[in-house]
């Protein structure tokens, strides 16, 4: 069985559709990965996540290393068995979460020393330890350990950070490759850094190519720079990465972000937005997002989205979902999360079909006209 392969089946402009094949299954691209931070996609059972159309989910190295602990997960049979998900799992490296703990961490060439946000205990995360944790979890797609600086830092700060991330990328490669059986079955992705700077992004991409990875992520975006700046960076960043490898835009995003990024050649995404919004009463629809706490839905007997075939839209009214959220009932979070993840997977399926038919530009224009009209 193939450890890792990526075949592009069709293109439409810069947009690509294809399939990543791994030992635990195929991943259709463009792909959206629901986020399962602490070994759970919040408010969802794994079989329901799969039923939405998800081929792969994301687990979080930082949170799982702190609780329940990577060694414990390994003793319990690995992350797949622990959470009951038998398809591919991508784990992030822990770098982004550690960097967000600006008051609780210290960065050196060796790695990052930080205090747990749970109990204040001290930990060290290095490229080698990140690879070890992801190996203990049994991740299928392992992410290199990197630093993710804010995009508004001075260029020299971003350049220094990017250069260190590239040194860490090589150490990640070496640490992953020393992982025996896990390395023979899993894949390793490198992460391009450089914020919004085309020259630094090029330098980063060249360094990653030199090391060699199964796939390449675009890091350092969706960190407050805004959609216009993100798209301006995506106008060049994906093209700097190898054409024959998957390109993964980390932490993105809103439905219109996904369409614009696919338009620019991105293949993979993850974001907490559909699940977090589901818990907060925001539903995504083909006609734009809805705030179900709004009084105008109190007696609305229609489904969340007339175009959506998901079980929630088939059975429950906007009025009922409004009531659940106003009452603080957990079922409200569960149902809107299920719908949102279903909608995201329908969007990805629609994009894959349009690319295969060579009509992606028309699909994108129609989507934006309906989604952004309010």
Short mmCIF file of C-alpha atoms in Angstrom, two decimals:
data_model
loop_
_atom_site.label_atom_id
_atom_site.label_comp_id
_atom_site.label_asym_id
_atom_site.label_seq_id
_atom_site.Cartn_x
_atom_site.Cartn_y
_atom_site.Cartn_z
CA UNK A 1 0.00 0.00 0.00
CA UNK A 2 1.26 3.48 -0.87
CA UNK A 3 2.82 5.46 1.98
CA UNK A 4 2.03 8.77 0.30
CA UNK A 5 1.21 9.88 -3.22
CA UNK A 6 -0.47 12.91 -4.77
CA UNK A 7 -2.07 12.84 -8.19
CA UNK A 8 -3.54 15.96 -9.80
CA UNK A 9 -6.53 14.89 -11.90
CA UNK A 10 -7.56 18.25 -13.37
CA UNK A 11 -6.84 21.97 -13.27
CA UNK A 12 -8.97 25.03 -13.96
CA UNK A 13 -6.86 28.18 -13.98
CA UNK A 14 -4.56 27.74 -10.97
CA UNK A 15 -7.15 25.61 -9.14
CA UNK A 16 -6.30 21.90 -8.90
CA UNK A 17 -8.26 18.78 -7.97
CA UNK A 18 -6.71 15.44 -7.18
CA UNK A 19 -6.21 12.71 -4.59
CA UNK A 20 -3.68 12.11 -1.84
CA UNK A 21 -3.33 8.36 -1.21
CA UNK A 22 -2.11 7.08 2.17
CA UNK A 23 -2.30 3.77 3.99
CA UNK A 24 -5.36 4.85 5.98
CA UNK A 25 -7.28 6.09 2.96
CA UNK A 26 -7.63 8.63 0.20
CA UNK A 27 -7.95 12.40 0.69
CA UNK A 28 -9.79 14.22 -2.09
CA UNK A 29 -8.40 17.67 -2.84
CA UNK A 30 -9.15 20.50 -2.42
CA UNK A 31 -9.71 19.15 1.12
CA UNK A 32 -11.04 20.76 4.28
CA UNK A 33 -9.84 19.15 7.51
CA UNK A 34 -12.13 19.56 10.55
CA UNK A 35 -10.11 20.45 13.64
CA UNK A 36 -10.07 17.86 16.43
CA UNK A 37 -7.91 19.82 18.87
CA UNK A 38 -8.08 17.53 21.92
CA UNK A 39 -8.82 14.20 20.16
CA UNK A 40 -12.36 15.33 19.38
CA UNK A 41 -14.05 17.46 16.75
CA UNK A 42 -16.04 19.49 19.25
CA UNK A 43 -19.75 18.56 19.58
CA UNK A 44 -19.41 15.75 16.98
CA UNK A 45 -19.08 11.96 16.99
CA UNK A 46 -16.39 10.73 14.59
CA UNK A 47 -18.87 8.76 12.48
CA UNK A 48 -20.89 11.95 12.00
CA UNK A 49 -17.73 13.86 11.01
CA UNK A 50 -17.07 11.21 8.38
CA UNK A 51 -20.70 11.37 7.21
CA UNK A 52 -20.26 15.08 6.37
CA UNK A 53 -17.67 14.02 3.77
CA UNK A 54 -14.44 14.62 5.70
CA UNK A 55 -11.54 12.41 4.55
CA UNK A 56 -9.02 13.61 7.17
CA UNK A 57 -9.07 15.50 10.46
CA UNK A 58 -6.50 17.52 12.38
CA UNK A 59 -5.16 16.86 15.88
CA UNK A 60 -3.25 19.32 18.04
CA UNK A 61 0.23 18.42 19.26
CA UNK A 62 0.41 21.13 21.94
CA UNK A 63 -2.92 20.29 23.60
CA UNK A 64 -2.48 16.52 23.40
CA UNK A 65 1.08 16.61 24.79
CA UNK A 66 -0.26 18.44 27.85
CA UNK A 67 -3.45 16.43 28.26
CA UNK A 68 -3.71 13.44 28.27
CA UNK A 69 -0.02 13.27 27.24
CA UNK A 70 1.53 11.78 24.11
CA UNK A 71 3.07 8.86 25.98
CA UNK A 72 -0.33 7.99 27.45
CA UNK A 73 -2.00 8.15 24.02
CA UNK A 74 0.71 5.79 22.72
CA UNK A 75 0.10 3.34 25.59
CA UNK A 76 -3.62 3.43 24.73
CA UNK A 77 -2.94 2.40 21.15
CA UNK A 78 -2.39 5.75 19.39
CA UNK A 79 -4.63 8.67 18.52
CA UNK A 80 -6.72 6.82 15.90
CA UNK A 81 -7.73 4.07 18.31
CA UNK A 82 -8.08 6.51 21.22
CA UNK A 83 -10.69 8.65 19.44
CA UNK A 84 -12.19 6.01 17.17
CA UNK A 85 -11.18 7.58 13.83
CA UNK A 86 -9.65 5.10 11.36
CA UNK A 87 -8.82 7.49 8.52
CA UNK A 88 -5.85 9.87 8.11
CA UNK A 89 -5.01 12.39 10.82
CA UNK A 90 -2.75 15.42 10.34
CA UNK A 91 -1.13 16.80 13.49
CA UNK A 92 0.23 20.32 13.70
CA UNK A 93 3.66 20.72 15.24
CA UNK A 94 2.65 22.66 18.35
CA UNK A 95 4.64 25.69 17.21
CA UNK A 96 1.69 27.99 16.58
CA UNK A 97 0.11 27.39 19.99
CA UNK A 98 3.41 27.82 21.79
CA UNK A 99 4.07 31.09 19.94
CA UNK A 100 0.68 32.41 21.04
CA UNK A 101 1.81 32.02 24.67
CA UNK A 102 4.00 35.11 24.35
CA UNK A 103 4.09 35.77 28.10
CA UNK A 104 4.76 32.16 28.99
CA UNK A 105 7.59 31.09 26.66
CA UNK A 106 11.25 31.58 25.77
CA UNK A 107 12.66 30.86 22.28
CA UNK A 108 16.23 29.69 21.68
CA UNK A 109 17.94 27.92 18.79
CA UNK A 110 17.27 24.64 20.57
CA UNK A 111 13.51 25.18 20.72
CA UNK A 112 10.86 26.75 22.92
CA UNK A 113 10.57 26.49 26.69
CA UNK A 114 7.08 27.28 27.88
CA UNK A 115 4.69 27.10 30.80
CA UNK A 116 1.54 25.04 30.38
CA UNK A 117 -1.61 27.15 30.22
CA UNK A 118 -3.29 24.38 32.27
CA UNK A 119 -1.12 24.16 35.38
CA UNK A 120 2.02 26.26 34.81
CA UNK A 121 4.29 23.20 34.48
CA UNK A 122 7.42 23.77 32.37
CA UNK A 123 7.96 22.03 29.03
CA UNK A 124 10.48 22.09 26.18
CA UNK A 125 9.33 21.76 22.59
CA UNK A 126 12.03 21.35 19.96
CA UNK A 127 11.91 19.99 16.41
CA UNK A 128 13.04 16.61 17.73
CA UNK A 129 10.48 16.53 20.57
CA UNK A 130 7.69 17.65 18.22
CA UNK A 131 8.53 14.77 15.86
CA UNK A 132 8.59 12.37 18.82
CA UNK A 133 5.19 13.54 20.08
CA UNK A 134 3.60 13.24 16.64
CA UNK A 135 5.13 9.77 16.30
CA UNK A 136 3.70 8.74 19.70
CA UNK A 137 0.29 10.02 18.60
CA UNK A 138 0.58 7.96 15.40
CA UNK A 139 -0.05 10.90 13.06
CA UNK A 140 -0.35 10.20 9.32
CA UNK A 141 0.75 13.67 8.20
CA UNK A 142 3.35 15.21 10.49
CA UNK A 143 4.09 18.94 10.39
CA UNK A 144 7.61 20.32 10.75
CA UNK A 145 8.24 22.44 13.85
CA UNK A 146 8.40 26.15 13.08
CA UNK A 147 8.01 29.61 14.53
CA UNK A 148 5.08 31.74 13.37
CA UNK A 149 5.77 35.45 13.98
CA UNK A 150 3.09 38.12 13.58
CA UNK A 151 2.98 39.62 10.09
CA UNK A 152 3.33 43.17 11.44
CA UNK A 153 6.83 42.58 12.83
CA UNK A 154 9.80 44.40 11.20
CA UNK A 155 11.23 42.63 8.14
CA UNK A 156 14.49 41.79 9.89
CA UNK A 157 12.58 40.05 12.71
CA UNK A 158 10.53 38.02 10.20
CA UNK A 159 13.68 37.18 8.20
CA UNK A 160 15.50 36.00 11.33
CA UNK A 161 12.51 33.92 12.40
CA UNK A 162 12.10 32.39 8.93
CA UNK A 163 15.78 31.42 8.80
CA UNK A 164 15.49 29.68 12.19
CA UNK A 165 12.30 27.90 11.04
CA UNK A 166 14.24 26.57 8.05
CA UNK A 167 16.99 25.25 10.35
CA UNK A 168 14.25 23.68 12.47
CA UNK A 169 12.72 22.21 9.28
CA UNK A 170 15.95 20.32 8.57
CA UNK A 171 16.07 19.06 12.16
CA UNK A 172 12.40 18.05 11.83
CA UNK A 173 13.26 16.09 8.68
CA UNK A 174 16.09 14.30 10.46
CA UNK A 175 13.97 13.64 13.54
CA UNK A 176 11.09 12.29 11.47
CA UNK A 177 13.36 10.07 9.36
CA UNK A 178 14.81 8.46 12.50
CA UNK A 179 11.31 7.33 13.50
CA UNK A 180 11.55 3.77 12.22
CA UNK A 181 8.19 2.16 11.37
CA UNK A 182 6.26 5.40 11.78
CA UNK A 183 8.45 7.16 9.20
CA UNK A 184 7.82 4.29 6.78
CA UNK A 185 4.05 4.80 7.02
CA UNK A 186 3.57 8.54 7.57
CA UNK A 187 4.34 11.74 5.64
CA UNK A 188 6.16 14.94 6.61
CA UNK A 189 5.16 18.44 5.47
CA UNK A 190 7.42 21.49 5.59
CA UNK A 191 6.06 24.96 6.38
CA UNK A 192 6.89 28.05 4.32
CA UNK A 193 7.28 31.25 6.36
CA UNK A 194 8.10 34.86 5.49
CA UNK A 195 4.87 36.69 6.38
CA UNK A 196 3.74 38.94 3.49
CA UNK A 197 7.20 39.35 1.91
CA UNK A 198 7.65 37.73 -1.52
CA UNK A 199 11.45 37.58 -1.29
CA UNK A 200 11.44 35.93 2.14
CA UNK A 201 8.76 33.48 1.01
CA UNK A 202 10.93 32.57 -1.99
CA UNK A 203 13.95 32.04 0.25
CA UNK A 204 11.88 29.86 2.56
CA UNK A 205 10.44 27.81 -0.33
CA UNK A 206 13.92 27.22 -1.76
CA UNK A 207 15.21 26.03 1.61
CA UNK A 208 12.27 23.63 2.00
CA UNK A 209 12.73 22.25 -1.53
CA UNK A 210 16.39 21.62 -0.73
CA UNK A 211 15.42 19.56 2.34
CA UNK A 212 12.56 17.76 0.55
CA UNK A 213 9.09 17.09 1.95
CA UNK A 214 5.99 15.12 0.98
CA UNK A 215 3.89 18.28 1.04
CA UNK A 216 4.32 21.97 1.71
CA UNK A 217 2.29 24.24 3.98
CA UNK A 218 1.89 27.99 3.73
CA UNK A 219 2.26 29.23 7.30
CA UNK A 220 2.13 32.67 8.85
CA UNK A 221 -1.18 33.76 7.29
CA UNK A 222 -4.66 34.11 8.84
CA UNK A 223 -2.98 35.76 11.83
CA UNK A 224 -4.77 39.10 11.61
CA UNK A 225 -3.42 40.49 8.32
CA UNK A 226 -6.86 40.54 6.64
CA UNK A 227 -8.18 38.83 3.52
CA UNK A 228 -6.78 41.34 1.03
CA UNK A 229 -3.20 40.95 2.32
CA UNK A 230 -3.60 37.19 2.55
CA UNK A 231 -4.81 36.91 -1.05
CA UNK A 232 -2.00 39.22 -2.21
CA UNK A 233 0.49 36.80 -0.61
CA UNK A 234 -1.29 33.78 -2.09
CA UNK A 235 -0.93 35.38 -5.53
CA UNK A 236 2.73 34.30 -5.36
CA UNK A 237 3.34 31.93 -2.41
CA UNK A 238 1.78 28.70 -3.80
CA UNK A 239 3.64 29.15 -7.11
CA UNK A 240 6.94 29.18 -5.20
CA UNK A 241 6.27 25.65 -3.93
CA UNK A 242 6.64 22.40 -5.91
CA UNK A 243 3.85 21.90 -8.45
CA UNK A 244 3.62 18.14 -7.88
CA UNK A 245 3.12 18.26 -4.11
CA UNK A 246 0.09 19.22 -2.00
CA UNK A 247 -0.06 22.81 -0.76
CA UNK A 248 -1.70 23.32 2.62
CA UNK A 249 -2.85 26.75 3.84
CA UNK A 250 -2.84 26.52 7.62
CA UNK A 251 -5.68 27.88 9.76
CA UNK A 252 -7.94 29.10 6.92
CA UNK A 253 -10.75 29.98 6.96
CA UNK A 254 -14.08 31.53 6.05
CA UNK A 255 -15.90 29.99 3.06
CA UNK A 256 -14.94 32.91 0.79
CA UNK A 257 -11.30 32.53 1.97
CA UNK A 258 -11.36 28.90 0.84
CA UNK A 259 -12.70 29.74 -2.62
CA UNK A 260 -10.13 32.50 -3.11
CA UNK A 261 -7.27 30.28 -1.94
CA UNK A 262 -8.28 27.35 -4.18
CA UNK A 263 -8.41 29.89 -7.01
CA UNK A 264 -4.74 30.59 -6.25
CA UNK A 265 -3.62 26.94 -6.22
CA UNK A 266 -4.09 25.73 -2.61
CA UNK A 267 -5.08 22.08 -1.99
CA UNK A 268 -5.66 21.68 1.77
CA UNK A 269 -7.19 23.69 4.62
CA UNK A 270 -8.06 23.48 8.30
CA UNK A 271 -9.93 25.90 10.54
CA UNK A 272 -11.84 25.92 13.82
CA UNK A 273 -14.40 28.32 12.34
CA UNK A 274 -17.21 25.90 11.38
CA UNK A 275 -17.15 24.18 14.77
CA UNK A 276 -16.57 27.29 16.89
CA UNK A 277 -19.28 29.17 15.00
CA UNK A 278 -21.63 26.21 15.43
CA UNK A 279 -21.25 26.46 19.20
CA UNK A 280 -21.93 30.20 19.05
CA UNK A 281 -25.07 29.97 16.91
CA UNK A 282 -23.58 31.07 13.59
CA UNK A 283 -24.56 28.93 10.61
CA UNK A 284 -22.87 29.04 7.19
CA UNK A 285 -25.13 28.88 4.15
CA UNK A 286 -24.82 29.36 0.39
CA UNK A 287 -26.38 32.80 0.91
CA UNK A 288 -23.94 33.82 3.63
CA UNK A 289 -23.69 33.32 7.41
CA UNK A 290 -26.71 33.49 9.73
CA UNK A 291 -26.71 34.49 13.41
CA UNK A 292 -29.35 32.18 14.84
CA UNK A 293 -29.58 34.18 18.05
CA UNK A 294 -31.19 36.96 16.04
CA UNK A 295 -34.86 37.52 16.93
CA UNK A 296 -35.88 37.38 13.27
CA UNK A 297 -35.47 33.59 13.33
CA UNK A 298 -37.78 33.03 16.33
CA UNK A 299 -40.70 31.99 14.13
CA UNK A 300 -38.86 31.05 10.93
CA UNK A 301 -40.04 27.56 9.95
CA UNK A 302 -37.58 27.18 7.06
CA UNK A 303 -34.40 25.06 7.11
CA UNK A 304 -31.00 26.63 7.70
CA UNK A 305 -30.28 26.36 3.97
CA UNK A 306 -32.73 25.16 1.33
CA UNK A 307 -29.83 23.95 -0.85
CA UNK A 308 -28.29 21.84 1.93
CA UNK A 309 -29.07 18.08 2.03
CA UNK A 310 -27.60 17.55 5.52
CA UNK A 311 -29.69 15.80 8.23
CA UNK A 312 -30.04 19.04 10.21
CA UNK A 313 -31.56 20.96 7.31
CA UNK A 314 -33.81 18.00 6.51
CA UNK A 315 -35.32 17.86 10.00
CA UNK A 316 -34.98 21.08 12.02
CA UNK A 317 -36.25 24.63 11.52
CA UNK A 318 -34.42 27.89 12.04
CA UNK A 319 -36.97 28.65 14.77
CA UNK A 320 -36.06 25.48 16.70
CA UNK A 321 -32.32 26.11 16.36
CA UNK A 322 -32.88 29.73 17.48
CA UNK A 323 -34.71 28.40 20.54
CA UNK A 324 -31.94 25.93 21.40
CA UNK A 325 -29.24 28.61 21.26
CA UNK A 326 -31.26 31.16 23.21
CA UNK A 327 -31.92 28.48 25.85
CA UNK A 328 -28.28 27.43 26.08
CA UNK A 329 -29.13 23.84 25.12
CA UNK A 330 -26.10 21.80 24.03
CA UNK A 331 -28.12 20.26 21.19
CA UNK A 332 -28.05 23.65 19.47
CA UNK A 333 -24.25 23.58 19.32
CA UNK A 334 -24.27 19.98 18.10
CA UNK A 335 -26.78 20.54 15.30
CA UNK A 336 -25.32 23.78 13.93
CA UNK A 337 -21.80 22.32 14.08
CA UNK A 338 -22.98 19.30 12.08
CA UNK A 339 -24.59 21.58 9.50
CA UNK A 340 -21.53 23.83 9.26
CA UNK A 341 -19.14 20.92 8.71
CA UNK A 342 -21.56 19.50 6.13
CA UNK A 343 -21.69 22.87 4.36
CA UNK A 344 -17.89 23.13 4.27
CA UNK A 345 -17.62 19.66 2.75
CA UNK A 346 -20.34 20.49 0.18
CA UNK A 347 -18.34 23.60 -0.73
CA UNK A 348 -15.17 21.53 -1.22
CA UNK A 349 -17.08 18.94 -3.28
CA UNK A 350 -18.55 21.72 -5.41
CA UNK A 351 -15.10 23.16 -6.04
CA UNK A 352 -13.66 19.74 -6.92
CA UNK A 353 -16.47 19.15 -9.42
CA UNK A 354 -16.10 22.59 -11.00
CA UNK A 355 -12.34 22.16 -11.41
CA UNK A 356 -12.87 18.73 -12.99
CA UNK A 357 -15.33 20.31 -15.44
CA UNK A 358 -13.04 23.26 -16.17
CA UNK A 359 -15.65 25.73 -14.87
CA UNK A 360 -14.06 26.89 -11.63
CA UNK A 361 -14.07 30.60 -12.52
CA UNK A 362 -17.85 30.46 -13.06
CA UNK A 363 -18.34 28.50 -9.82
CA UNK A 364 -16.28 31.04 -7.85
CA UNK A 365 -18.14 34.03 -9.34
CA UNK A 366 -21.54 32.46 -8.63
CA UNK A 367 -20.50 31.56 -5.08
CA UNK A 368 -19.31 35.08 -4.29
CA UNK A 369 -22.39 36.70 -5.82
CA UNK A 370 -24.67 34.69 -3.49
CA UNK A 371 -22.48 34.42 -0.38
CA UNK A 372 -21.34 38.03 -0.21
CA UNK A 373 -24.55 39.75 -1.29
CA UNK A 374 -25.73 40.67 2.21
#
